[in-house]
């Protein structure tokens, strides 16, 4: 009753009643203000809930639609074009889920993550069906009537320049694997511009090695490296790290992807956003390595030297956008002064 009387008294005062507002006890005025605030709070809460439900409904519909499209692409006859479109749509699904983290229920978030993981596994499987079992193997060239030279694993291990692998040997048009080093320990290794130009480079099973690639490769793949330092000139397209530990990498490229790697420092210049997945202890810093002829290699690579997203990293295992990923960090400036030579 007191609250009703208070409201009536305030209403009378506002309407010009003889009961002046100044005559209403301060306690009743304060209580009326609190009541109005509570009414507004509940109204805002209802509106917020309606907005969240609307967003959740939009997310569910959009996610289901895009998921069905990816599944359809993966069910059809496998081709490079279909799988590329599936990969692009899958990336869009990841972004949609990332952008919706703040208002999704925990259960819905887990369901979305599980669906993405399942689609990624199917995509990987279909990609493997299109590729030779040993896509990055260094295969021997068959001698033809003119007596063409052979390339074998020994030529790679000895660091001799390798001729391009033929299309027939790789099974994909325009492939040029055959340049790199593998199965070496405690070695200083180097390749020059004429050996690297627009070649696909593979470095694998290296331990405590220093590798200098002074040129412009087309792609670079570093796999199963332990305690290595890899310095590379501008790479025209992509760089891929897999299963590396305690390494230092300096590279400029269009795209970087790091998978199942730990405790590795990356001095990077990249025009897109780097990607880490199943990693920990990865540190990033700007690309600072240089060598004679690097300006020409940058020009040949087509990379924009003025654009560097070295600190823009997407972690596929960390979806909370408002909380920093614990799997990668920025290398402190006092630790970036490395004597490369």
mmCIF file of C-alpha atoms in Angstrom:
data_model
loop_
_atom_site.group_PDB
_atom_site.id
_atom_site.type_symbol
_atom_site.label_atom_id
_atom_site.label_comp_id
_atom_site.label_asym_id
_atom_site.label_seq_id
_atom_site.Cartn_x
_atom_site.Cartn_y
_atom_site.Cartn_z
ATOM 1 C CA UNK A 1 0.000 0.000 0.000
ATOM 2 C CA UNK A 2 2.835 2.331 0.777
ATOM 3 C CA UNK A 3 4.217 1.883 -2.748
ATOM 4 C CA UNK A 4 0.786 2.633 -4.227
ATOM 5 C CA UNK A 5 0.360 5.700 -2.039
ATOM 6 C CA UNK A 6 3.806 6.872 -3.071
ATOM 7 C CA UNK A 7 2.952 6.519 -6.757
ATOM 8 C CA UNK A 8 -0.342 8.317 -6.294
ATOM 9 C CA UNK A 9 1.290 11.130 -4.376
ATOM 10 C CA UNK A 10 3.952 11.580 -7.055
ATOM 11 C CA UNK A 11 1.332 11.430 -9.798
ATOM 12 C CA UNK A 12 -0.789 14.077 -8.068
ATOM 13 C CA UNK A 13 2.223 16.332 -7.671
ATOM 14 C CA UNK A 14 3.166 15.931 -11.322
ATOM 15 C CA UNK A 15 -0.413 16.780 -12.392
ATOM 16 C CA UNK A 16 -0.387 20.062 -10.483
ATOM 17 C CA UNK A 17 -2.266 18.780 -7.465
ATOM 18 C CA UNK A 18 -2.231 20.908 -4.312
ATOM 19 C CA UNK A 19 -0.117 18.134 -2.856
ATOM 20 C CA UNK A 20 3.230 19.565 -3.901
ATOM 21 C CA UNK A 21 6.102 17.208 -4.743
ATOM 22 C CA UNK A 22 8.194 18.837 -2.038
ATOM 23 C CA UNK A 23 5.710 17.554 0.517
ATOM 24 C CA UNK A 24 6.286 13.911 -0.500
ATOM 25 C CA UNK A 25 8.741 12.310 1.889
ATOM 26 C CA UNK A 26 12.209 11.786 0.381
ATOM 27 C CA UNK A 27 12.047 8.124 1.330
ATOM 28 C CA UNK A 28 8.953 7.609 -0.804
ATOM 29 C CA UNK A 29 10.515 9.486 -3.735
ATOM 30 C CA UNK A 30 13.591 7.272 -3.565
ATOM 31 C CA UNK A 31 11.461 4.130 -3.427
ATOM 32 C CA UNK A 32 9.488 5.244 -6.483
ATOM 33 C CA UNK A 33 12.717 5.873 -8.382
ATOM 34 C CA UNK A 34 13.954 2.406 -7.493
ATOM 35 C CA UNK A 35 10.656 0.903 -8.660
ATOM 36 C CA UNK A 36 10.896 2.668 -12.000
ATOM 37 C CA UNK A 37 14.509 1.567 -12.432
ATOM 38 C CA UNK A 38 13.491 -2.037 -11.735
ATOM 39 C CA UNK A 39 10.659 -1.799 -14.283
ATOM 40 C CA UNK A 40 13.127 -0.514 -16.910
ATOM 41 C CA UNK A 41 15.639 -3.201 -16.016
ATOM 42 C CA UNK A 42 13.099 -5.977 -16.515
ATOM 43 C CA UNK A 43 11.952 -4.441 -19.763
ATOM 44 C CA UNK A 44 15.547 -4.269 -21.031
ATOM 45 C CA UNK A 45 16.142 -7.846 -19.927
ATOM 46 C CA UNK A 46 13.151 -9.040 -21.932
ATOM 47 C CA UNK A 47 14.338 -7.119 -24.982
ATOM 48 C CA UNK A 48 17.865 -8.511 -24.659
ATOM 49 C CA UNK A 49 16.480 -12.028 -24.368
ATOM 50 C CA UNK A 50 14.422 -11.531 -27.504
ATOM 51 C CA UNK A 51 17.519 -10.282 -29.363
ATOM 52 C CA UNK A 52 19.586 -13.263 -28.156
ATOM 53 C CA UNK A 53 16.871 -15.672 -29.243
ATOM 54 C CA UNK A 54 16.712 -13.965 -32.621
ATOM 55 C CA UNK A 55 20.500 -14.202 -33.020
ATOM 56 C CA UNK A 56 20.493 -17.828 -31.910
ATOM 57 C CA UNK A 57 17.772 -18.637 -34.419
ATOM 58 C CA UNK A 58 19.672 -16.881 -37.204
ATOM 59 C CA UNK A 59 22.860 -18.763 -36.297
ATOM 60 C CA UNK A 60 21.099 -22.136 -36.245
ATOM 61 C CA UNK A 61 19.519 -21.543 -39.658
ATOM 62 C CA UNK A 62 22.700 -20.177 -41.260
ATOM 63 C CA UNK A 63 24.891 -22.905 -39.765
ATOM 64 C CA UNK A 64 22.526 -25.667 -40.883
ATOM 65 C CA UNK A 65 22.315 -24.225 -44.403
ATOM 66 C CA UNK A 66 26.094 -23.912 -44.851
ATOM 67 C CA UNK A 67 26.741 -27.276 -43.237
ATOM 68 C CA UNK A 68 24.357 -28.954 -45.683
ATOM 69 C CA UNK A 69 26.130 -27.235 -48.587
ATOM 70 C CA UNK A 70 29.549 -28.483 -47.428
ATOM 71 C CA UNK A 71 28.209 -32.014 -46.915
ATOM 72 C CA UNK A 72 26.746 -31.988 -50.425
ATOM 73 C CA UNK A 73 30.084 -30.934 -51.914
ATOM 74 C CA UNK A 74 31.880 -33.685 -49.998
ATOM 75 C CA UNK A 75 29.351 -36.348 -51.021
ATOM 76 C CA UNK A 76 29.655 -35.660 -54.723
ATOM 77 C CA UNK A 77 32.367 -36.850 -57.055
ATOM 78 C CA UNK A 78 35.688 -35.604 -55.727
ATOM 79 C CA UNK A 79 37.412 -32.907 -57.755
ATOM 80 C CA UNK A 80 39.871 -30.157 -56.892
ATOM 81 C CA UNK A 81 37.266 -27.478 -57.632
ATOM 82 C CA UNK A 82 34.566 -29.047 -55.440
ATOM 83 C CA UNK A 83 36.960 -29.620 -52.551
ATOM 84 C CA UNK A 84 38.270 -26.054 -52.797
ATOM 85 C CA UNK A 85 34.711 -24.732 -52.598
ATOM 86 C CA UNK A 86 34.018 -27.056 -49.647
ATOM 87 C CA UNK A 87 37.139 -25.762 -47.876
ATOM 88 C CA UNK A 88 36.077 -22.128 -48.424
ATOM 89 C CA UNK A 89 32.574 -22.807 -47.105
ATOM 90 C CA UNK A 90 34.022 -24.670 -44.123
ATOM 91 C CA UNK A 91 36.158 -21.647 -43.327
ATOM 92 C CA UNK A 92 33.010 -19.539 -43.468
ATOM 93 C CA UNK A 93 31.353 -21.898 -40.988
ATOM 94 C CA UNK A 94 34.298 -21.472 -38.614
ATOM 95 C CA UNK A 95 33.955 -17.692 -38.816
ATOM 96 C CA UNK A 96 30.218 -17.909 -38.198
ATOM 97 C CA UNK A 97 30.797 -20.027 -35.101
ATOM 98 C CA UNK A 98 33.575 -17.733 -33.866
ATOM 99 C CA UNK A 99 31.363 -14.671 -34.274
ATOM 100 C CA UNK A 100 28.540 -16.356 -32.335
ATOM 101 C CA UNK A 101 30.493 -17.513 -29.285
ATOM 102 C CA UNK A 102 29.232 -14.749 -27.012
ATOM 103 C CA UNK A 103 25.548 -15.613 -27.249
ATOM 104 C CA UNK A 104 25.606 -19.372 -27.903
ATOM 105 C CA UNK A 105 24.843 -21.820 -25.127
ATOM 106 C CA UNK A 106 27.704 -24.111 -24.157
ATOM 107 C CA UNK A 107 25.890 -27.130 -25.591
ATOM 108 C CA UNK A 108 25.303 -25.425 -28.954
ATOM 109 C CA UNK A 109 28.946 -24.336 -29.061
ATOM 110 C CA UNK A 110 30.173 -27.895 -28.474
ATOM 111 C CA UNK A 111 27.794 -29.208 -31.120
ATOM 112 C CA UNK A 112 29.106 -26.675 -33.613
ATOM 113 C CA UNK A 113 32.722 -27.512 -32.859
ATOM 114 C CA UNK A 114 32.014 -31.225 -33.244
ATOM 115 C CA UNK A 115 30.323 -30.647 -36.601
ATOM 116 C CA UNK A 116 33.292 -28.607 -37.856
ATOM 117 C CA UNK A 117 35.744 -31.304 -36.760
ATOM 118 C CA UNK A 118 33.731 -33.976 -38.557
ATOM 119 C CA UNK A 119 33.525 -31.962 -41.768
ATOM 120 C CA UNK A 120 37.263 -31.207 -41.634
ATOM 121 C CA UNK A 121 38.046 -34.918 -41.245
ATOM 122 C CA UNK A 122 35.915 -35.800 -44.280
ATOM 123 C CA UNK A 123 37.495 -32.994 -46.314
ATOM 124 C CA UNK A 124 40.982 -34.225 -45.436
ATOM 125 C CA UNK A 125 40.022 -37.768 -46.417
ATOM 126 C CA UNK A 126 38.598 -36.684 -49.775
ATOM 127 C CA UNK A 127 41.695 -34.594 -50.484
ATOM 128 C CA UNK A 128 43.894 -37.586 -49.818
ATOM 129 C CA UNK A 129 41.896 -39.596 -52.337
ATOM 130 C CA UNK A 130 42.938 -37.128 -55.027
ATOM 131 C CA UNK A 131 46.625 -37.136 -54.094
ATOM 132 C CA UNK A 132 49.342 -39.756 -54.505
ATOM 133 C CA UNK A 133 50.077 -41.612 -51.295
ATOM 134 C CA UNK A 134 53.516 -39.989 -51.116
ATOM 135 C CA UNK A 135 52.797 -36.577 -52.447
ATOM 136 C CA UNK A 136 56.063 -35.050 -51.288
ATOM 137 C CA UNK A 137 58.365 -38.008 -52.038
ATOM 138 C CA UNK A 138 61.432 -37.402 -54.165
ATOM 139 C CA UNK A 139 60.979 -39.927 -56.961
ATOM 140 C CA UNK A 140 63.538 -41.060 -59.499
ATOM 141 C CA UNK A 141 63.126 -39.809 -63.036
ATOM 142 C CA UNK A 142 62.856 -42.619 -65.556
ATOM 143 C CA UNK A 143 65.509 -42.641 -68.233
ATOM 144 C CA UNK A 144 64.086 -41.830 -71.625
ATOM 145 C CA UNK A 145 65.499 -42.389 -75.074
ATOM 146 C CA UNK A 146 67.732 -39.345 -74.716
ATOM 147 C CA UNK A 147 69.207 -40.672 -71.438
ATOM 148 C CA UNK A 148 67.687 -38.190 -68.968
ATOM 149 C CA UNK A 149 69.409 -37.923 -65.602
ATOM 150 C CA UNK A 150 67.930 -39.683 -62.543
ATOM 151 C CA UNK A 151 66.974 -38.008 -59.262
ATOM 152 C CA UNK A 152 66.980 -40.061 -56.081
ATOM 153 C CA UNK A 153 66.987 -39.500 -52.357
ATOM 154 C CA UNK A 154 70.771 -39.432 -52.288
ATOM 155 C CA UNK A 155 70.855 -36.310 -54.439
ATOM 156 C CA UNK A 156 68.606 -34.541 -51.956
ATOM 157 C CA UNK A 157 70.590 -35.600 -48.896
ATOM 158 C CA UNK A 158 73.815 -34.406 -50.502
ATOM 159 C CA UNK A 159 72.264 -30.963 -51.077
ATOM 160 C CA UNK A 160 72.842 -31.091 -54.812
ATOM 161 C CA UNK A 161 70.407 -29.138 -57.001
ATOM 162 C CA UNK A 162 67.519 -31.370 -58.097
ATOM 163 C CA UNK A 163 65.814 -31.168 -61.491
ATOM 164 C CA UNK A 164 62.054 -30.698 -61.513
ATOM 165 C CA UNK A 165 59.914 -33.781 -60.995
ATOM 166 C CA UNK A 166 57.829 -34.556 -64.079
ATOM 167 C CA UNK A 167 54.071 -34.235 -64.161
ATOM 168 C CA UNK A 168 53.712 -37.954 -64.671
ATOM 169 C CA UNK A 169 55.749 -38.733 -61.560
ATOM 170 C CA UNK A 170 53.833 -36.411 -59.250
ATOM 171 C CA UNK A 171 50.411 -37.048 -60.693
ATOM 172 C CA UNK A 172 49.422 -33.380 -60.589
ATOM 173 C CA UNK A 173 49.853 -30.741 -63.302
ATOM 174 C CA UNK A 174 52.803 -28.406 -62.910
ATOM 175 C CA UNK A 175 54.246 -30.053 -59.775
ATOM 176 C CA UNK A 176 57.926 -29.362 -59.143
ATOM 177 C CA UNK A 177 58.851 -31.171 -55.931
ATOM 178 C CA UNK A 178 62.463 -32.245 -55.817
ATOM 179 C CA UNK A 179 64.247 -29.403 -54.009
ATOM 180 C CA UNK A 180 65.145 -29.663 -50.348
ATOM 181 C CA UNK A 181 66.917 -31.596 -47.597
ATOM 182 C CA UNK A 182 65.907 -34.576 -45.491
ATOM 183 C CA UNK A 183 67.222 -37.005 -42.854
ATOM 184 C CA UNK A 184 70.153 -34.869 -41.736
ATOM 185 C CA UNK A 185 71.573 -33.889 -38.347
ATOM 186 C CA UNK A 186 73.837 -31.038 -37.190
ATOM 187 C CA UNK A 187 74.444 -29.663 -40.689
ATOM 188 C CA UNK A 188 74.692 -26.176 -42.193
ATOM 189 C CA UNK A 189 72.635 -26.345 -45.384
ATOM 190 C CA UNK A 190 72.046 -23.759 -48.082
ATOM 191 C CA UNK A 191 70.380 -23.303 -51.449
ATOM 192 C CA UNK A 192 70.763 -20.317 -53.733
ATOM 193 C CA UNK A 193 68.349 -18.381 -55.936
ATOM 194 C CA UNK A 194 68.942 -20.394 -59.112
ATOM 195 C CA UNK A 195 68.097 -23.621 -57.261
ATOM 196 C CA UNK A 196 64.978 -22.233 -55.576
ATOM 197 C CA UNK A 197 63.232 -20.012 -58.109
ATOM 198 C CA UNK A 198 59.528 -20.959 -58.136
ATOM 199 C CA UNK A 199 60.349 -24.455 -56.882
ATOM 200 C CA UNK A 200 58.434 -26.351 -54.197
ATOM 201 C CA UNK A 201 60.781 -26.970 -51.265
ATOM 202 C CA UNK A 202 60.532 -29.819 -48.769
ATOM 203 C CA UNK A 203 62.573 -29.920 -45.557
ATOM 204 C CA UNK A 204 61.924 -33.048 -43.489
ATOM 205 C CA UNK A 205 63.403 -35.075 -40.621
ATOM 206 C CA UNK A 206 66.088 -32.520 -39.766
ATOM 207 C CA UNK A 207 67.725 -32.252 -36.324
ATOM 208 C CA UNK A 208 69.875 -29.342 -35.070
ATOM 209 C CA UNK A 209 70.396 -28.016 -38.599
ATOM 210 C CA UNK A 210 70.677 -24.472 -39.948
ATOM 211 C CA UNK A 211 69.046 -24.065 -43.349
ATOM 212 C CA UNK A 212 69.408 -20.956 -45.515
ATOM 213 C CA UNK A 213 67.160 -20.639 -48.567
ATOM 214 C CA UNK A 214 68.348 -17.484 -50.337
ATOM 215 C CA UNK A 215 65.818 -17.203 -53.114
ATOM 216 C CA UNK A 216 62.172 -17.231 -54.130
ATOM 217 C CA UNK A 217 60.505 -20.652 -53.753
ATOM 218 C CA UNK A 218 56.921 -21.278 -54.781
ATOM 219 C CA UNK A 219 56.037 -23.170 -51.583
ATOM 220 C CA UNK A 220 57.850 -24.377 -48.467
ATOM 221 C CA UNK A 221 57.003 -27.360 -46.289
ATOM 222 C CA UNK A 222 58.903 -27.999 -43.030
ATOM 223 C CA UNK A 223 58.087 -31.307 -41.343
ATOM 224 C CA UNK A 224 59.476 -33.245 -38.366
ATOM 225 C CA UNK A 225 62.195 -30.726 -37.550
ATOM 226 C CA UNK A 226 63.869 -30.636 -34.136
ATOM 227 C CA UNK A 227 66.012 -27.750 -32.881
ATOM 228 C CA UNK A 228 66.479 -26.259 -36.352
ATOM 229 C CA UNK A 229 66.918 -22.725 -37.652
ATOM 230 C CA UNK A 230 65.343 -22.186 -41.079
ATOM 231 C CA UNK A 231 65.876 -18.871 -42.889
ATOM 232 C CA UNK A 232 63.949 -18.445 -46.112
ATOM 233 C CA UNK A 233 63.491 -15.726 -48.666
ATOM 234 C CA UNK A 234 60.053 -14.654 -49.944
ATOM 235 C CA UNK A 235 57.764 -17.586 -50.774
ATOM 236 C CA UNK A 236 55.285 -16.845 -53.537
ATOM 237 C CA UNK A 237 52.390 -18.811 -52.047
ATOM 238 C CA UNK A 238 52.192 -20.899 -48.864
ATOM 239 C CA UNK A 239 54.380 -22.171 -46.046
ATOM 240 C CA UNK A 240 53.352 -25.211 -44.009
ATOM 241 C CA UNK A 241 54.919 -26.376 -40.725
ATOM 242 C CA UNK A 242 54.040 -29.759 -39.281
ATOM 243 C CA UNK A 243 55.326 -31.665 -36.250
ATOM 244 C CA UNK A 244 58.211 -29.308 -35.435
ATOM 245 C CA UNK A 245 59.816 -28.670 -32.016
ATOM 246 C CA UNK A 246 62.148 -25.975 -30.655
ATOM 247 C CA UNK A 247 62.752 -24.359 -34.030
ATOM 248 C CA UNK A 248 63.304 -20.837 -35.352
ATOM 249 C CA UNK A 249 61.789 -19.915 -38.703
ATOM 250 C CA UNK A 250 62.214 -16.662 -40.640
ATOM 251 C CA UNK A 251 60.018 -16.459 -43.738
ATOM 252 C CA UNK A 252 57.942 -14.128 -45.905
ATOM 253 C CA UNK A 253 54.936 -15.629 -47.654
ATOM 254 C CA UNK A 254 51.352 -15.206 -48.758
ATOM 255 C CA UNK A 255 49.940 -17.752 -46.294
ATOM 256 C CA UNK A 256 51.312 -19.586 -43.240
ATOM 257 C CA UNK A 257 49.828 -22.633 -41.565
ATOM 258 C CA UNK A 258 51.364 -24.260 -38.475
ATOM 259 C CA UNK A 259 50.155 -27.709 -37.382
ATOM 260 C CA UNK A 260 51.093 -29.930 -34.387
ATOM 261 C CA UNK A 261 54.127 -27.773 -33.582
ATOM 262 C CA UNK A 262 55.533 -26.725 -30.195
ATOM 263 C CA UNK A 263 57.925 -24.126 -28.752
ATOM 264 C CA UNK A 264 58.831 -22.494 -32.053
ATOM 265 C CA UNK A 265 59.606 -18.858 -32.884
ATOM 266 C CA UNK A 266 58.423 -17.509 -36.236
ATOM 267 C CA UNK A 267 59.804 -14.272 -37.688
ATOM 268 C CA UNK A 268 57.105 -13.595 -40.217
ATOM 269 C CA UNK A 269 55.973 -11.403 -43.062
ATOM 270 C CA UNK A 270 52.594 -12.579 -44.380
ATOM 271 C CA UNK A 271 49.892 -10.919 -46.464
ATOM 272 C CA UNK A 272 47.009 -12.994 -45.059
ATOM 273 C CA UNK A 273 46.311 -14.208 -41.514
ATOM 274 C CA UNK A 274 48.513 -16.985 -40.154
ATOM 275 C CA UNK A 275 46.808 -20.159 -38.911
ATOM 276 C CA UNK A 276 47.857 -22.407 -36.022
ATOM 277 C CA UNK A 277 46.201 -25.707 -35.181
ATOM 278 C CA UNK A 278 47.028 -28.253 -32.466
ATOM 279 C CA UNK A 279 50.002 -26.130 -31.425
ATOM 280 C CA UNK A 280 51.493 -24.682 -28.237
ATOM 281 C CA UNK A 281 54.289 -22.267 -27.378
ATOM 282 C CA UNK A 282 54.355 -20.572 -30.806
ATOM 283 C CA UNK A 283 55.794 -17.038 -30.758
ATOM 284 C CA UNK A 284 55.588 -14.505 -33.600
ATOM 285 C CA UNK A 285 57.721 -11.502 -34.495
ATOM 286 C CA UNK A 286 58.251 -9.410 -37.661
ATOM 287 C CA UNK A 287 60.462 -10.789 -40.432
ATOM 288 C CA UNK A 288 63.971 -9.307 -40.140
ATOM 289 C CA UNK A 289 66.277 -11.680 -42.042
ATOM 290 C CA UNK A 290 68.025 -10.289 -45.112
ATOM 291 C CA UNK A 291 70.585 -11.352 -47.681
ATOM 292 C CA UNK A 292 72.060 -9.986 -50.944
ATOM 293 C CA UNK A 293 69.425 -10.124 -53.666
ATOM 294 C CA UNK A 294 66.365 -10.241 -51.401
ATOM 295 C CA UNK A 295 64.828 -7.147 -53.044
ATOM 296 C CA UNK A 296 64.731 -8.899 -56.442
ATOM 297 C CA UNK A 297 63.314 -12.048 -54.834
ATOM 298 C CA UNK A 298 60.517 -10.012 -53.259
ATOM 299 C CA UNK A 299 59.798 -8.468 -56.651
ATOM 300 C CA UNK A 300 59.693 -11.902 -58.306
ATOM 301 C CA UNK A 301 57.443 -13.304 -55.571
ATOM 302 C CA UNK A 302 54.771 -10.661 -56.087
ATOM 303 C CA UNK A 303 54.407 -10.159 -52.308
ATOM 304 C CA UNK A 304 53.469 -6.712 -51.047
ATOM 305 C CA UNK A 305 56.297 -5.719 -48.703
ATOM 306 C CA UNK A 306 54.220 -2.908 -47.235
ATOM 307 C CA UNK A 307 51.601 -5.356 -45.968
ATOM 308 C CA UNK A 308 52.526 -7.545 -43.015
ATOM 309 C CA UNK A 309 49.993 -9.300 -40.777
ATOM 310 C CA UNK A 310 52.621 -11.052 -38.680
ATOM 311 C CA UNK A 311 50.610 -10.585 -35.452
ATOM 312 C CA UNK A 312 47.199 -11.514 -36.926
ATOM 313 C CA UNK A 313 46.847 -15.211 -36.091
ATOM 314 C CA UNK A 314 43.829 -17.532 -36.124
ATOM 315 C CA UNK A 315 43.923 -20.501 -33.752
ATOM 316 C CA UNK A 316 41.528 -23.201 -34.938
ATOM 317 C CA UNK A 317 41.557 -24.730 -31.440
ATOM 318 C CA UNK A 318 40.543 -21.508 -29.686
ATOM 319 C CA UNK A 319 37.144 -20.040 -30.481
ATOM 320 C CA UNK A 320 36.788 -17.453 -27.692
ATOM 321 C CA UNK A 321 37.406 -14.217 -29.581
ATOM 322 C CA UNK A 322 37.403 -11.994 -26.503
ATOM 323 C CA UNK A 323 40.092 -14.087 -24.757
ATOM 324 C CA UNK A 324 43.622 -14.477 -26.160
ATOM 325 C CA UNK A 325 44.659 -17.950 -27.244
ATOM 326 C CA UNK A 326 47.138 -19.591 -24.848
ATOM 327 C CA UNK A 327 48.758 -21.457 -27.750
ATOM 328 C CA UNK A 328 50.578 -18.538 -29.380
ATOM 329 C CA UNK A 329 51.945 -15.154 -28.326
ATOM 330 C CA UNK A 330 53.958 -12.144 -29.478
ATOM 331 C CA UNK A 331 57.697 -12.538 -28.989
ATOM 332 C CA UNK A 332 58.891 -9.758 -26.637
ATOM 333 C CA UNK A 333 60.954 -7.084 -28.392
ATOM 334 C CA UNK A 334 63.997 -7.703 -26.202
ATOM 335 C CA UNK A 335 64.113 -11.288 -27.523
ATOM 336 C CA UNK A 336 63.912 -10.383 -31.218
ATOM 337 C CA UNK A 337 67.526 -9.285 -31.689
ATOM 338 C CA UNK A 338 68.929 -12.413 -33.325
ATOM 339 C CA UNK A 339 72.292 -12.629 -35.055
ATOM 340 C CA UNK A 340 71.163 -14.636 -38.046
ATOM 341 C CA UNK A 341 74.695 -15.365 -39.279
#
